[in-house]
CSV table of C-alpha atoms in Angstrom, one decimal:
chain,number,residue,atom,x,y,z
A,12,VAL,CA,46.0,-18.5,67.2
A,13,GLY,CA,46.8,-16.3,70.2
A,14,GLY,CA,46.0,-19.0,72.8
A,15,ASP,CA,43.6,-16.9,74.8
A,16,VAL,CA,40.0,-17.7,75.7
A,17,LEU,CA,38.3,-14.3,75.9
A,18,CYS,CA,37.2,-14.6,72.3
A,19,TYR,CA,35.0,-17.6,73.3
A,20,ASN,CA,33.0,-15.7,76.0
A,21,ASP,CA,29.8,-15.2,74.1
A,22,LEU,CA,29.7,-18.7,72.8
A,23,ALA,CA,30.5,-20.2,76.2
A,24,ARG,CA,27.6,-18.3,77.7
A,25,ALA,CA,25.3,-19.4,74.9
A,26,MET,CA,26.3,-23.1,75.4
A,27,ALA,CA,26.1,-22.9,79.2
A,28,PRO,CA,22.5,-24.1,79.3
A,29,TYR,CA,23.5,-27.3,77.6
A,30,TYR,CA,27.0,-28.1,78.9
A,31,SER,CA,29.6,-27.5,81.5
A,32,VAL,CA,32.0,-25.3,79.6
A,33,TYR,CA,35.7,-24.9,80.4
A,34,GLY,CA,38.3,-22.7,78.6
A,35,ILE,CA,42.0,-23.4,78.7
A,36,ARG,CA,44.3,-20.5,78.2
A,37,SER,CA,47.6,-21.4,76.5
A,38,PRO,CA,50.4,-21.9,79.2
A,39,ALA,CA,52.7,-20.2,76.7
A,40,LEU,CA,51.1,-16.9,77.4
A,41,ASP,CA,52.5,-17.0,80.9
A,42,ASP,CA,55.7,-15.0,81.1
A,43,THR,CA,57.2,-17.8,83.3
A,44,ALA,CA,56.3,-20.6,81.0
A,45,ALA,CA,58.6,-22.2,78.4
A,46,GLY,CA,57.4,-22.6,74.9
A,47,PHE,CA,56.5,-26.0,73.3
A,48,GLU,CA,58.6,-27.5,70.7
A,49,THR,CA,56.0,-30.0,69.3
A,50,LEU,CA,52.3,-30.1,68.9
A,51,GLU,CA,52.3,-33.3,70.9
A,52,ALA,CA,53.9,-31.6,73.9
A,53,LEU,CA,51.2,-28.8,73.7
A,54,ALA,CA,48.5,-31.4,73.5
A,55,VAL,CA,49.8,-33.2,76.5
A,56,SER,CA,49.7,-30.0,78.5
A,57,TYR,CA,46.1,-29.3,77.5
A,58,ALA,CA,45.0,-32.9,78.2
A,59,ASP,CA,46.6,-32.6,81.7
A,60,HIS,CA,44.6,-29.5,82.4
A,61,ILE,CA,41.4,-31.0,81.1
A,62,GLN,CA,41.7,-34.0,83.3
A,63,GLN,CA,42.3,-31.8,86.3
A,64,VAL,CA,38.9,-30.1,86.0
A,65,ALA,CA,36.5,-32.6,84.3
A,66,GLU,CA,35.8,-36.2,83.7
A,67,GLY,CA,34.9,-37.7,80.3
A,68,PRO,CA,33.4,-38.4,77.9
A,69,PHE,CA,34.6,-35.1,76.5
A,70,ARG,CA,33.5,-32.7,73.8
A,71,LEU,CA,36.3,-30.4,72.6
A,72,LEU,CA,35.9,-27.2,70.6
A,73,GLY,CA,38.4,-24.9,69.0
A,74,GLN,CA,38.3,-22.0,66.7
A,75,SER,CA,40.9,-21.4,63.9
A,76,LEU,CA,44.2,-23.1,65.0
A,77,GLY,CA,42.3,-24.1,68.1
A,78,GLY,CA,40.4,-26.7,66.0
A,79,ILE,CA,43.7,-28.4,65.0
A,80,LEU,CA,44.8,-28.3,68.6
A,81,ALA,CA,41.4,-29.9,69.6
A,82,LEU,CA,42.1,-32.8,67.3
A,83,ALA,CA,45.6,-33.3,68.8
A,84,VAL,CA,44.2,-33.1,72.3
A,85,ALA,CA,41.4,-35.6,71.5
A,86,ARG,CA,44.0,-38.0,70.2
A,87,GLU,CA,46.1,-37.6,73.3
A,88,LEU,CA,43.1,-38.2,75.6
A,89,GLU,CA,42.1,-41.2,73.6
A,90,GLN,CA,45.6,-42.6,74.0
A,91,ARG,CA,45.1,-42.3,77.7
A,92,GLY,CA,42.0,-44.4,77.5
A,93,GLN,CA,39.6,-41.4,77.7
A,94,ARG,CA,36.4,-41.2,75.7
A,95,VAL,CA,36.1,-38.1,73.4
A,96,GLN,CA,32.7,-37.9,71.9
A,97,ALA,CA,33.3,-35.1,69.4
A,98,VAL,CA,35.7,-32.4,68.2
A,99,VAL,CA,34.1,-29.2,67.0
A,100,MET,CA,36.2,-27.0,64.7
A,101,LEU,CA,35.1,-23.4,64.0
A,102,ASP,CA,36.5,-22.0,60.7
A,103,SER,CA,39.7,-24.1,61.1
A,104,PHE,CA,41.8,-24.5,58.0
A,105,SER,CA,43.7,-27.7,57.5
A,106,PRO,CA,47.4,-28.0,58.4
A,107,ALA,CA,48.2,-28.5,54.7
A,108,HIS,CA,46.5,-25.2,53.9
A,109,LEU,CA,48.5,-23.4,56.7
A,110,ARG,CA,51.8,-24.8,55.3
A,111,GLU,CA,50.9,-23.6,51.8
A,112,ARG,CA,49.6,-20.2,52.7
A,113,GLN,CA,52.8,-19.1,54.6
A,114,SER,CA,51.2,-16.3,56.6
A,115,THR,CA,53.4,-13.5,57.9
A,116,GLY,CA,53.9,-12.9,61.6
A,117,ALA,CA,51.8,-9.7,61.3
A,118,ASP,CA,49.0,-11.6,59.6
A,119,LEU,CA,48.9,-14.1,62.4
A,120,LEU,CA,49.0,-11.3,65.0
A,121,GLY,CA,46.1,-9.6,63.3
A,122,THR,CA,44.1,-12.8,63.5
A,123,ALA,CA,44.9,-13.1,67.2
A,124,LEU,CA,43.7,-9.5,67.8
A,125,GLY,CA,40.6,-9.9,65.6
A,126,VAL,CA,41.7,-7.2,63.2
A,127,GLY,CA,42.6,-7.2,59.5
A,128,LEU,CA,46.3,-6.8,58.9
A,129,GLY,CA,46.3,-7.9,55.3
A,130,ALA,CA,48.7,-7.2,52.5
A,131,GLY,CA,49.4,-3.6,51.9
A,132,ASN,CA,48.7,-2.6,55.4
A,133,GLU,CA,51.5,-0.5,56.9
A,134,LEU,CA,51.6,-2.8,60.0
A,135,THR,CA,52.2,-5.9,57.8
A,136,ALA,CA,54.8,-4.0,55.8
A,137,SER,CA,56.9,-3.3,58.9
A,138,PRO,CA,59.6,-5.9,59.5
A,139,ASP,CA,60.5,-4.4,62.8
A,140,LEU,CA,58.6,-5.7,65.8
A,141,THR,CA,59.1,-2.5,67.8
A,142,ALA,CA,57.7,-0.4,64.8
A,143,LEU,CA,54.8,-2.9,64.5
A,144,TYR,CA,54.0,-2.4,68.2
A,145,ASN,CA,54.2,1.4,68.0
A,146,ASN,CA,52.1,1.6,64.8
A,147,ALA,CA,49.5,-0.7,66.3
A,148,ARG,CA,49.3,1.5,69.4
A,149,GLN,CA,49.0,4.7,67.3
A,150,THR,CA,46.3,3.2,65.0
A,151,GLY,CA,44.2,1.9,68.0
A,152,VAL,CA,44.7,-1.8,66.9
A,153,LEU,CA,46.1,-2.8,70.3
A,154,PRO,CA,44.3,-2.3,73.6
A,155,GLU,CA,45.7,0.6,75.6
A,156,GLU,CA,46.5,-1.7,78.5
A,157,MET,CA,48.7,-4.0,76.4
A,158,GLU,CA,52.3,-3.2,77.3
A,159,TRP,CA,55.4,-4.1,75.2
A,160,PRO,CA,56.4,-7.3,77.1
A,161,GLN,CA,52.8,-8.6,76.7
A,162,PHE,CA,52.9,-7.7,73.0
A,163,GLN,CA,56.2,-9.5,72.6
A,164,ARG,CA,54.9,-12.6,74.3
A,165,LEU,CA,51.7,-12.6,72.2
A,166,TYR,CA,53.7,-12.3,69.0
A,167,GLN,CA,55.9,-15.2,70.0
A,168,VAL,CA,52.9,-17.3,70.9
A,169,VAL,CA,51.0,-16.7,67.6
A,170,GLN,CA,54.1,-17.7,65.6
A,171,GLN,CA,54.7,-20.7,67.7
A,172,ASN,CA,51.1,-21.9,67.6
A,173,HIS,CA,50.9,-21.5,63.9
A,174,GLN,CA,54.1,-23.5,63.4
A,175,LEU,CA,52.9,-26.2,65.8
A,176,ALA,CA,49.5,-26.5,64.0
A,177,THR,CA,51.2,-27.2,60.7
A,178,GLN,CA,52.8,-30.3,62.3
A,179,PHE,CA,49.5,-32.1,62.7
A,180,ASP,CA,49.2,-35.3,60.8
A,181,GLY,CA,47.5,-38.7,61.3
A,182,PRO,CA,46.4,-40.7,63.0
A,183,LEU,CA,43.2,-38.9,63.6
A,184,PRO,CA,41.2,-39.3,66.8
A,185,ALA,CA,38.2,-41.7,66.8
A,186,ALA,CA,35.9,-38.9,68.0
A,187,GLU,CA,33.2,-37.5,65.7
A,188,THR,CA,34.4,-34.4,63.9
A,189,LEU,CA,32.2,-31.4,63.2
A,190,HIS,CA,33.3,-28.4,61.2
A,191,PHE,CA,31.7,-25.0,60.7
A,192,THR,CA,32.8,-22.5,58.1
A,193,ALA,CA,32.5,-18.7,58.6
A,194,ARG,CA,30.2,-17.6,55.8
A,195,ASP,CA,31.7,-14.1,55.8
A,196,ASN,CA,35.3,-14.9,56.2
A,197,SER,CA,37.2,-11.8,54.9
A,198,SER,CA,39.7,-13.9,53.1
A,199,GLY,CA,37.0,-15.3,50.9
A,200,GLU,CA,38.4,-18.8,51.4
A,201,GLN,CA,36.2,-21.7,52.6
A,202,SER,CA,38.0,-23.4,55.5
A,203,GLY,CA,35.9,-26.6,55.2
A,204,THR,CA,37.1,-27.5,51.8
A,205,SER,CA,40.8,-27.4,52.9
A,206,TRP,CA,40.2,-30.7,54.8
A,207,GLN,CA,39.3,-32.8,51.8
A,208,GLN,CA,42.6,-34.7,51.7
A,209,LEU,CA,42.9,-35.4,55.5
A,210,LEU,CA,39.2,-35.8,56.2
A,211,PRO,CA,37.5,-36.6,52.9
A,212,ALA,CA,34.2,-37.5,54.6
A,213,LEU,CA,34.1,-34.2,56.6
A,214,LYS,CA,31.0,-32.1,55.9
A,215,SER,CA,31.4,-28.5,56.9
A,216,GLU,CA,28.4,-26.4,57.7
A,217,PRO,CA,28.4,-22.7,56.9
A,218,MET,CA,27.4,-20.3,59.6
A,219,PRO,CA,26.9,-16.5,59.5
A,220,GLY,CA,29.7,-14.2,60.7
A,221,GLY,CA,33.4,-13.8,60.1
A,222,HIS,CA,36.4,-15.9,61.2
A,223,GLU,CA,36.0,-14.8,64.8
A,224,THR,CA,32.6,-13.0,64.8
A,225,MET,CA,30.8,-16.2,64.0
A,226,MET,CA,31.0,-17.1,67.7
A,227,GLN,CA,30.4,-13.6,69.1
A,228,ASP,CA,27.4,-11.3,69.8
A,229,LYS,CA,24.3,-12.1,67.8
A,230,PHE,CA,26.0,-15.1,66.1
A,231,ALA,CA,26.8,-16.9,69.3
A,232,THR,CA,23.4,-18.2,70.1
A,233,PRO,CA,22.5,-19.8,66.7
A,234,LEU,CA,25.9,-21.4,66.5
A,235,ALA,CA,25.6,-22.8,70.1
A,236,GLU,CA,22.1,-24.1,69.2
A,237,ARG,CA,23.3,-25.8,66.1
A,238,ILE,CA,26.3,-27.4,67.8
A,239,HIS,CA,24.0,-28.7,70.5
A,240,SER,CA,21.6,-30.1,68.0
A,241,LEU,CA,24.3,-32.0,66.2
A,242,LEU,CA,26.0,-33.2,69.4
A,243,SER,CA,22.7,-34.4,70.8
A,244,SER,CA,22.4,-36.8,67.8
A,245,PHE,CA,25.4,-38.7,69.2
A,246,ALA,CA,24.2,-41.1,71.8
A,247,ASP,CA,26.3,-40.5,74.9
A,248,PRO,CA,24.9,-40.0,78.5
A,249,ALA,CA,27.6,-37.7,79.9
A,250,GLN,CA,28.1,-34.1,78.9
A,251,ASN,CA,31.4,-32.3,79.4
């Protein structure tokens, strides 16, 4: 949701023996970059970056809102005549679920930071962004090196990305779609079931770990191996 790529480090290392792995940081995190008004515009930006560094066929992966973005980017690449072999979504909830849930800005920020800022938490209760920042610093939620301008930008990006993700609707890309649900998601909700209306044939596979921890530390290698096993079943000579 925050548009950064550091959360993928462990999984990227675990997948490196099988694939050339590239991570694309959201241009919106750059202080000099303008925001994106539509999901399609964001997908165009990502597709441009992808084609600058690699050649297809492509395999795209995204966690949380990144899974929805991966679908949009796959669609954009296919419209350009590119081959996308598969889209892998990691504990991504459907756009319809996001629209119905109506998460607060603080909830989204907590997801981006990998911490729980659920209902009843004093950080969530604060309507003032300055107070939210100060409380987060005092409680150790924010890294010490994160200054106020960076925090403001992150807050804007997580809200923007969430809003853009809710816009996704058909048509779907032709690429194969894989979905993995975090077995220990703190919300208790199963992300895979939220896709039944949009992707009725989608089968989601549960994996150990939480919403973000499923691709970190000890959980990264088994997830990478399972992804590789499923992708290998798709006949395609190129690996990107």
